CSV table of C-alpha atoms in Angstrom, one decimal:
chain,number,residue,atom,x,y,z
V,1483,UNK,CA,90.3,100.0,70.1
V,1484,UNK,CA,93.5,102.3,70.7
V,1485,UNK,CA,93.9,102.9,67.1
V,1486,UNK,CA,90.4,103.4,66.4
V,1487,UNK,CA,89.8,106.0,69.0
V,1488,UNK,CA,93.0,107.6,69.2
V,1489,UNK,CA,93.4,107.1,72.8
V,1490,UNK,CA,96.9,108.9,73.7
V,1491,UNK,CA,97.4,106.8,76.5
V,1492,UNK,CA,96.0,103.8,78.3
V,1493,UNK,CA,97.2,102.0,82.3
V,1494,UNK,CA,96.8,98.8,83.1
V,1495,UNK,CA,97.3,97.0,86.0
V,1496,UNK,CA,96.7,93.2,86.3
V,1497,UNK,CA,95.7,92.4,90.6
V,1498,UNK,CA,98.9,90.6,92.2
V,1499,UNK,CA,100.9,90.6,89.0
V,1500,UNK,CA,102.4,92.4,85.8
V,1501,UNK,CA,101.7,89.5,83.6
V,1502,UNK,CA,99.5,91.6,81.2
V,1503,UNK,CA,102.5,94.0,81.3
V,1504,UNK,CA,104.7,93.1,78.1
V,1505,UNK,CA,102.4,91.8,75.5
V,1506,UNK,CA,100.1,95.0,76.4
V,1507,UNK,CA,103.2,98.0,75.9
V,1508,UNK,CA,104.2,95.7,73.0
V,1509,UNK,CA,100.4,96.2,71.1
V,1510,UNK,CA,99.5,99.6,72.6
V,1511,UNK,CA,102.8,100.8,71.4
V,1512,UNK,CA,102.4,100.1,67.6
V,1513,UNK,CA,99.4,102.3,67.5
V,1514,UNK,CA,101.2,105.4,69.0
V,1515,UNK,CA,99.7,104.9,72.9
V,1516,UNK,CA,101.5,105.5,75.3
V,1517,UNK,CA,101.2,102.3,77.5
V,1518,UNK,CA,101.4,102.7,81.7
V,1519,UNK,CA,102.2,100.1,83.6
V,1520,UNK,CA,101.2,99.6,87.2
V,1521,UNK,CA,99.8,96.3,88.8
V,1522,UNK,CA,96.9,95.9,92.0
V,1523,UNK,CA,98.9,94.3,95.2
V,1524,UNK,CA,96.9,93.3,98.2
V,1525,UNK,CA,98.0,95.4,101.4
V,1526,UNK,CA,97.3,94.3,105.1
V,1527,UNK,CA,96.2,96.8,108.1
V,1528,UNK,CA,96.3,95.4,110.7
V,1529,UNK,CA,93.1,92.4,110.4
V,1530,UNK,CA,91.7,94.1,107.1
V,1531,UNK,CA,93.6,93.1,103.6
V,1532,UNK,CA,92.9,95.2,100.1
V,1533,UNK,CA,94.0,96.1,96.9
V,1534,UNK,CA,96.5,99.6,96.4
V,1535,UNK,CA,97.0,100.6,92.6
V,1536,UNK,CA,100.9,101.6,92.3
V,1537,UNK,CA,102.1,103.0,88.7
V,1538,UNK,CA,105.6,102.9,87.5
V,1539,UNK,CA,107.1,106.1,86.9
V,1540,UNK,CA,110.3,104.8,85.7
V,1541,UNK,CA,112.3,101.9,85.4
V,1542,UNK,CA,113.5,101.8,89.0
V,1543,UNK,CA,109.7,102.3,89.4
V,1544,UNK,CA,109.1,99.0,87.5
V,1545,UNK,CA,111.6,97.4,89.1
V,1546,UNK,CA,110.0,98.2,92.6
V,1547,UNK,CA,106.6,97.1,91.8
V,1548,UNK,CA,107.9,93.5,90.5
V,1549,UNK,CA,109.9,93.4,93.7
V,1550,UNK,CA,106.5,94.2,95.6
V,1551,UNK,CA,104.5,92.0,93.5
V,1552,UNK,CA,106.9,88.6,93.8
V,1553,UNK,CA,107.4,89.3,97.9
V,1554,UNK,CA,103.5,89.4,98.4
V,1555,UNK,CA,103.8,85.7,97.0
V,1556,UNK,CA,106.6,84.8,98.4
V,1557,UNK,CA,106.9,86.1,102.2
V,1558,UNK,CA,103.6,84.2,102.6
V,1559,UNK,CA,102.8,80.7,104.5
V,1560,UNK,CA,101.0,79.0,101.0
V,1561,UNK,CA,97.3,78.9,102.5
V,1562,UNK,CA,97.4,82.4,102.5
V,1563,UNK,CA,97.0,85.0,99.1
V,1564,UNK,CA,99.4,87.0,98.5
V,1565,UNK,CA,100.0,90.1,100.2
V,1566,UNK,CA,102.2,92.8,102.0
V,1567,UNK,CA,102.1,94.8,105.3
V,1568,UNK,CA,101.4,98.5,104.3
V,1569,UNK,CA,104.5,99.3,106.0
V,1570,UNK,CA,106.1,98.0,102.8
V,1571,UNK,CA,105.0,101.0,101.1
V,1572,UNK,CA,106.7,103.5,102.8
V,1573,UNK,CA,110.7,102.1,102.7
V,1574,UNK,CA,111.1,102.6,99.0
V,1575,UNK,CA,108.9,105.0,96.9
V,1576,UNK,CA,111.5,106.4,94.5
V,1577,UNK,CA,109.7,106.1,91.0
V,1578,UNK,CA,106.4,104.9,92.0
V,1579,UNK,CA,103.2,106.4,92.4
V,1580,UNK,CA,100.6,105.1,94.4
V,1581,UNK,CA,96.7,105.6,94.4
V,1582,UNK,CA,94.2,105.0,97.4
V,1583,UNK,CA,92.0,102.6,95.3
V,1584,UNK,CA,88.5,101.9,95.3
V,1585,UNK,CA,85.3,101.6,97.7
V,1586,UNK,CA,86.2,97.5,97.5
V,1587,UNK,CA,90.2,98.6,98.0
V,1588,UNK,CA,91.7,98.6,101.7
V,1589,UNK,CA,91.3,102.0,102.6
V,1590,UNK,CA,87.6,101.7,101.4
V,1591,UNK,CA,87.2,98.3,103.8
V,1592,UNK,CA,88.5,100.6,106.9
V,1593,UNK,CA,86.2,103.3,105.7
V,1594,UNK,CA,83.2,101.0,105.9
V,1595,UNK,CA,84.2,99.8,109.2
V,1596,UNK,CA,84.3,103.2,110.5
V,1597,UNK,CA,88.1,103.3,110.8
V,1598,UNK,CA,88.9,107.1,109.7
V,1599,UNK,CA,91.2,108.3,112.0
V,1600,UNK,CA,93.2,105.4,111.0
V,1601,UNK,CA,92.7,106.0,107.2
V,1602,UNK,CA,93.7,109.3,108.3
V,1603,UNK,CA,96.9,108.5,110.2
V,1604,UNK,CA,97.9,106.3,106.6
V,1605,UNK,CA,97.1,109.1,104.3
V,1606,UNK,CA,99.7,111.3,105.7
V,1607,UNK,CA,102.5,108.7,106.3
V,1608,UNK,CA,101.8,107.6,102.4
V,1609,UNK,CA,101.5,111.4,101.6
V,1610,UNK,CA,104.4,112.7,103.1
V,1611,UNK,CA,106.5,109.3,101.6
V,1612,UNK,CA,105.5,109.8,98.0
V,1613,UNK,CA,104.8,113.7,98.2
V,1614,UNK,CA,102.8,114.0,94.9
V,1615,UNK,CA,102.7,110.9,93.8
V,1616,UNK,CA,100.1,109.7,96.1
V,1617,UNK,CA,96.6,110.5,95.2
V,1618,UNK,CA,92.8,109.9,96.2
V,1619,UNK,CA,91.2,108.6,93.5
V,1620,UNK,CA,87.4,110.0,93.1
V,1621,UNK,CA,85.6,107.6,91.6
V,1622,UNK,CA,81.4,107.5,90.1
V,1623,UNK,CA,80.7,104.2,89.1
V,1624,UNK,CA,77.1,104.9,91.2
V,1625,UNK,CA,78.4,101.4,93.4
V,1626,UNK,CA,77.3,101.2,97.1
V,1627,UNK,CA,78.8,103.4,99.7
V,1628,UNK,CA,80.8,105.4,96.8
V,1629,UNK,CA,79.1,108.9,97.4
V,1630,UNK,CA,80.1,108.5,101.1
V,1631,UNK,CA,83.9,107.6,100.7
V,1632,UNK,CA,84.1,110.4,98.2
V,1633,UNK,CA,83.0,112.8,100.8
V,1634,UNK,CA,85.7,111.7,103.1
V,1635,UNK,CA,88.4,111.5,100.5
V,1636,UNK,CA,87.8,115.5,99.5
V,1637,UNK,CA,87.6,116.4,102.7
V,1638,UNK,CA,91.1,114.3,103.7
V,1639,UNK,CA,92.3,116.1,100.3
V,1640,UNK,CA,91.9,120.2,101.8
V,1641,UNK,CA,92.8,118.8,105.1
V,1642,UNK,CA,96.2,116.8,104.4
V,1643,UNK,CA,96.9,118.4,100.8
V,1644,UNK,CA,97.0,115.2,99.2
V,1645,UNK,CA,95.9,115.9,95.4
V,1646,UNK,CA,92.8,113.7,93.6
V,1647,UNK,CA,92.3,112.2,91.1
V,1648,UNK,CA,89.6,111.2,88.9
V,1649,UNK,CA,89.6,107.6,88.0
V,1650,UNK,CA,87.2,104.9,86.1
V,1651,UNK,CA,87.7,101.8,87.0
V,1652,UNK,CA,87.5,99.5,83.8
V,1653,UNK,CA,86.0,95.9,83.5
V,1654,UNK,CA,84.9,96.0,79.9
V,1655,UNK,CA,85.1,98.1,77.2
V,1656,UNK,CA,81.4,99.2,76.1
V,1657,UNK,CA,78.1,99.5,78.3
V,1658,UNK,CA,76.4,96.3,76.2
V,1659,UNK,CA,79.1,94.1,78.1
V,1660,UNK,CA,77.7,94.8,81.7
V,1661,UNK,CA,75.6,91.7,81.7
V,1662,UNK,CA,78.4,89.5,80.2
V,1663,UNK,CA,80.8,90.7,83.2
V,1664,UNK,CA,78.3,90.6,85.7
V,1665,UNK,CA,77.9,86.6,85.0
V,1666,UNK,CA,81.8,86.1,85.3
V,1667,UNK,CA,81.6,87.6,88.0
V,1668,UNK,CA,79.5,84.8,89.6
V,1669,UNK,CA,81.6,82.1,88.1
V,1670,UNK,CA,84.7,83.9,89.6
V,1671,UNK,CA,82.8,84.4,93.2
V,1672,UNK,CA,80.8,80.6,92.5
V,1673,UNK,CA,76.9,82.4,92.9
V,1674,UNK,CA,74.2,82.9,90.8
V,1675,UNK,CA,73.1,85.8,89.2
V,1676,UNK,CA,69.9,85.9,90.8
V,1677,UNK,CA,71.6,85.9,94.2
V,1678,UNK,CA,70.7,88.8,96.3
V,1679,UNK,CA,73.8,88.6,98.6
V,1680,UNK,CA,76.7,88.6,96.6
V,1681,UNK,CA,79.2,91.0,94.7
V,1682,UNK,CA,77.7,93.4,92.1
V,1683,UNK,CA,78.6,96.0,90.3
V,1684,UNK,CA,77.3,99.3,88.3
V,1685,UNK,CA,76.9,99.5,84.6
V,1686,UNK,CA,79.4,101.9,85.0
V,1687,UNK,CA,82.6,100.2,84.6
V,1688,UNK,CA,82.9,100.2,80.6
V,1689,UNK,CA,86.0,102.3,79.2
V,1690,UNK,CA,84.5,106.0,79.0
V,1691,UNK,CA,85.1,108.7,76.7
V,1692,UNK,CA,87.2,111.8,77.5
V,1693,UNK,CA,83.7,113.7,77.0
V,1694,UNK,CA,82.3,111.6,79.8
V,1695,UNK,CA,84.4,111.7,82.2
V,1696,UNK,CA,84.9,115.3,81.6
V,1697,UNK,CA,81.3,115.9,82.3
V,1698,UNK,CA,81.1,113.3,85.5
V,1699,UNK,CA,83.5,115.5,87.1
V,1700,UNK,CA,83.0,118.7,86.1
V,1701,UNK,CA,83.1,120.0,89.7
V,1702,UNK,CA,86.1,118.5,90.3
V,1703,UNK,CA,88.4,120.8,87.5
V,1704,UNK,CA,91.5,119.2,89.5
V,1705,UNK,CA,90.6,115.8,89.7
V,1706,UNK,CA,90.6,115.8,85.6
V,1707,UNK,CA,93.8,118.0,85.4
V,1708,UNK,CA,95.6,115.3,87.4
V,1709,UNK,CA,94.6,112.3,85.2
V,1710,UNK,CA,95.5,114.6,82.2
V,1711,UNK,CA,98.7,115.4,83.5
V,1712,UNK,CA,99.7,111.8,85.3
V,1713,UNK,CA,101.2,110.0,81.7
V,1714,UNK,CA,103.6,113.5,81.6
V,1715,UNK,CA,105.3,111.6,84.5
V,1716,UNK,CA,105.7,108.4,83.0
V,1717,UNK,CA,108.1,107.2,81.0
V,1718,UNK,CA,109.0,103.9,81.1
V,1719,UNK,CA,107.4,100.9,78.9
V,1720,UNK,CA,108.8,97.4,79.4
V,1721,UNK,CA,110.6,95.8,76.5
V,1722,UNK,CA,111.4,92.6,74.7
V,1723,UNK,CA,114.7,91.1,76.3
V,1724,UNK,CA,116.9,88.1,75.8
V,1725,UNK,CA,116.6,85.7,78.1
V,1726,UNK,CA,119.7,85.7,80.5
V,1727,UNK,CA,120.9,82.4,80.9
V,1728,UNK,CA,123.8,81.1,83.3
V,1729,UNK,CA,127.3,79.7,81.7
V,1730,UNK,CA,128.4,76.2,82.2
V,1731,UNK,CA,132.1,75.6,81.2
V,1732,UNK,CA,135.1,73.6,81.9
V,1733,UNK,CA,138.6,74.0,81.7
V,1734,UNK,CA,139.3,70.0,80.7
V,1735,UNK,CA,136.0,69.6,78.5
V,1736,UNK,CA,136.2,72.9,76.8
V,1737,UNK,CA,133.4,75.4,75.5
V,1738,UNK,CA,129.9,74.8,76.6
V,1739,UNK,CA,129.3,74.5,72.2
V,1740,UNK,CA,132.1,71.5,72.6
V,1741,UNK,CA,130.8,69.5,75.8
V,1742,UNK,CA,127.3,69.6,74.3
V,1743,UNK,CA,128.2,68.3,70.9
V,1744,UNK,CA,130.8,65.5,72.0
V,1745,UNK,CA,127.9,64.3,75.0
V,1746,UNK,CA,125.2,64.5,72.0
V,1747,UNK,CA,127.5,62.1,69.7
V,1748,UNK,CA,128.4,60.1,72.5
V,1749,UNK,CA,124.7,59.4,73.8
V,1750,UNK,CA,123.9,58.9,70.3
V,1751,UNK,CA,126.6,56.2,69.9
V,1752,UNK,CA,125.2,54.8,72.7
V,1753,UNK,CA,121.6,54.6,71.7
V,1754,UNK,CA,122.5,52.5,68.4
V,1755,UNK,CA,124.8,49.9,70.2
V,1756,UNK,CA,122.0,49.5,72.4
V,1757,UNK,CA,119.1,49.1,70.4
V,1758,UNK,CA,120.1,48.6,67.5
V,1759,UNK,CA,123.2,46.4,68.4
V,1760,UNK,CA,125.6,47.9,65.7
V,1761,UNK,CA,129.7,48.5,67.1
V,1762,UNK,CA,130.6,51.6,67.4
V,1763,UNK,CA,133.5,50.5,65.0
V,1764,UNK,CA,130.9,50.3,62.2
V,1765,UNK,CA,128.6,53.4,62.8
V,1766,UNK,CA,130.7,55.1,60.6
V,1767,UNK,CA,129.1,53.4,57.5
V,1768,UNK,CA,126.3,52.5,58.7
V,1769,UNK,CA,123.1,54.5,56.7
V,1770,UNK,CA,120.3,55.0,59.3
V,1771,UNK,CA,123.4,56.0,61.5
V,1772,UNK,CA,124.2,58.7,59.3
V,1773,UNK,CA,120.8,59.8,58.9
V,1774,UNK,CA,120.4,60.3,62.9
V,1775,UNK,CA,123.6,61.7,63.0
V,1776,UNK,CA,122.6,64.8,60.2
V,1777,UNK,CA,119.6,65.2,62.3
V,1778,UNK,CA,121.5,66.1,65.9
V,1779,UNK,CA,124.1,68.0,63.9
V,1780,UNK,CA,120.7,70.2,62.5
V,1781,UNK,CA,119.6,70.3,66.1
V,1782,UNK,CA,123.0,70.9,67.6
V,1783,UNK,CA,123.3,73.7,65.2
V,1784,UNK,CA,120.0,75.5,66.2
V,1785,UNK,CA,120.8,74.7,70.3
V,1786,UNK,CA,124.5,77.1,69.4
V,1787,UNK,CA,122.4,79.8,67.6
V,1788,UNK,CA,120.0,80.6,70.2
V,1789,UNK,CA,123.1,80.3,72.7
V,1790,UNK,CA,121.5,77.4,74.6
V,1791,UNK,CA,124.1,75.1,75.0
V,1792,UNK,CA,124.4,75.9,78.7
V,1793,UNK,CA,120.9,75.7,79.5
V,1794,UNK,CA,121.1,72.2,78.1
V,1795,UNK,CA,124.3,70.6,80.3
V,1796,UNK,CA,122.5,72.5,83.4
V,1797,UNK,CA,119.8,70.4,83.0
V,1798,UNK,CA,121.5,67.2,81.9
């Protein structure tokens, strides 16, 4: 889809992970777009829990958001899902940038409980924290209560200076897929499409052109200059690494390559006195010995190659 419309760049961010992260730099990259990698963590406020966008910048950026993303897991009791106090975002905000989300987000759960002052208050701790990194996203999917929390957003925006942004949020990528999404989204929520109470969504969320959104916002000249203007500021993709594994050595046994090889052969040994009955004095000559024997050498050899042999005697 990059290729074939030339998009220059493209975000993602997978909610409570980066496991999209990788494999989508790695693809997007090939075709000349510039990948941007940010992830959706669930913040709490006191008793109301949503989702905050937060974009790496750089690599201590990156490394920030995995750190966020692996606590909201892991500083929880395991019945609940994973989250982080909001206070979390303001200790470290050095290569991040952070957006106020959506109308189903956390600030738009306080907004439709009537909690502005307290949106308020947040807005200028997070804006004076992450200066112009932090944005309001303005968003026109046509989804309930959207007009109204737009409102308040622009008018948070002249009061605080806090710069928007115009955002789309994106489910699928052409308008024919609505109907496709809008069933998942009753497998994922377990209703039925012809449930009148349950989550639902515009047509709206499909990947729009540069001419559409340019035209959905044209009153809002800065929201647009700001998305244009955000990938300048990134510039950081993750990359392929080698997997970092831990040493295992011994003074008496020798290299990690020697232990392996001589516990292989002896196990081995072991195996054909056992089951096959045959002396060890004997294996030496003895064919289907030798076969098994070219066979852990082949393995053996691989296991050294890929630099392994630790990984192995940890786990022995």
């Amino acid at each position: 889809f990059c290729k074939e419309k030339k998009i220059p760049c493209l975000g993602i961010s997978d909610t409570s992970n980066l496991c999209g992260a990788l494999e989508f730099a790695e693809n997007i990259s090939k075709v000349g777009t510039q990948p941007i990698i940010g992830t959706q963590i669930y913040f709490k406020f006191e008793d109301t829990t949503g989702l905050l966008p937060l974009i790496a910048l750089n690599e201590n950026g990156y490394k920030r958001i995995i750190e966020l993303s692996s606590r909201s897991y892991l500083e929880n009791d395991a019945l609940s899902d994973p989250h982080l106090d909001v206070k979390e975002l303001l200790i470290d905000t050095e290569g991040v940038s952070l957006l106020s989300g959506t109308i189903q987000g956390l600030f738009g759960k306080l907004f439709e409980k009537g909690r502005l002052d307290e949106i308020s208050k947040l807005y200028r701790s997070l804006s004076s924290k992450f200066n112009d990194n932090f944005y309001l996203e303005i968003q026109r999917h046509g989804d309930q209560n959207e007009i109204a929390f737009e409102k308040f957003n622009l008018e948070q925006s002249l009061k605080i200076q806090i710069p928007i942004i115009a955002t789309n949020e994106v489910y699928y990528l052409t308008p024919d897929m609505h109907e496709a999404h809008d069933a998942l989204t009753c497998i994922g929520s377990k209703t039925y499409v012809n449930e009148k109470n349950r989550i639902k969504y515009s047509n709206q969320h499909y990947f729009k052109s540069n001419e559409e959104m340019s035209k959905l916002f044209s009153d809002l000249p800065e929201a647009l200059e700001n998305n244009f203007n955000l990938p300048f500021k990134c510039n950081f993709r993750p990359q392929f690494s080698k997997p970092v594994l831990p040493n295992i050595s011994s003074e008496k046994g020798g290299s990690a390559d020697e232990i392996l090889k001589k516990d292989s052969l002896d196990g081995l040994k072991e195996k054909f006195q056992k089951v096959f009955k045959i002396e060890e004095n004997n294996l030496k000559t003895d064919d289907k010995f030798l076969k098994y024997k070219d066979r852990l050498d082949h393995e053996l050899k691989i296991i050294i190659e890929m630099k392994y042999p630790s990984y192995f005697l940890i786990v022995s």
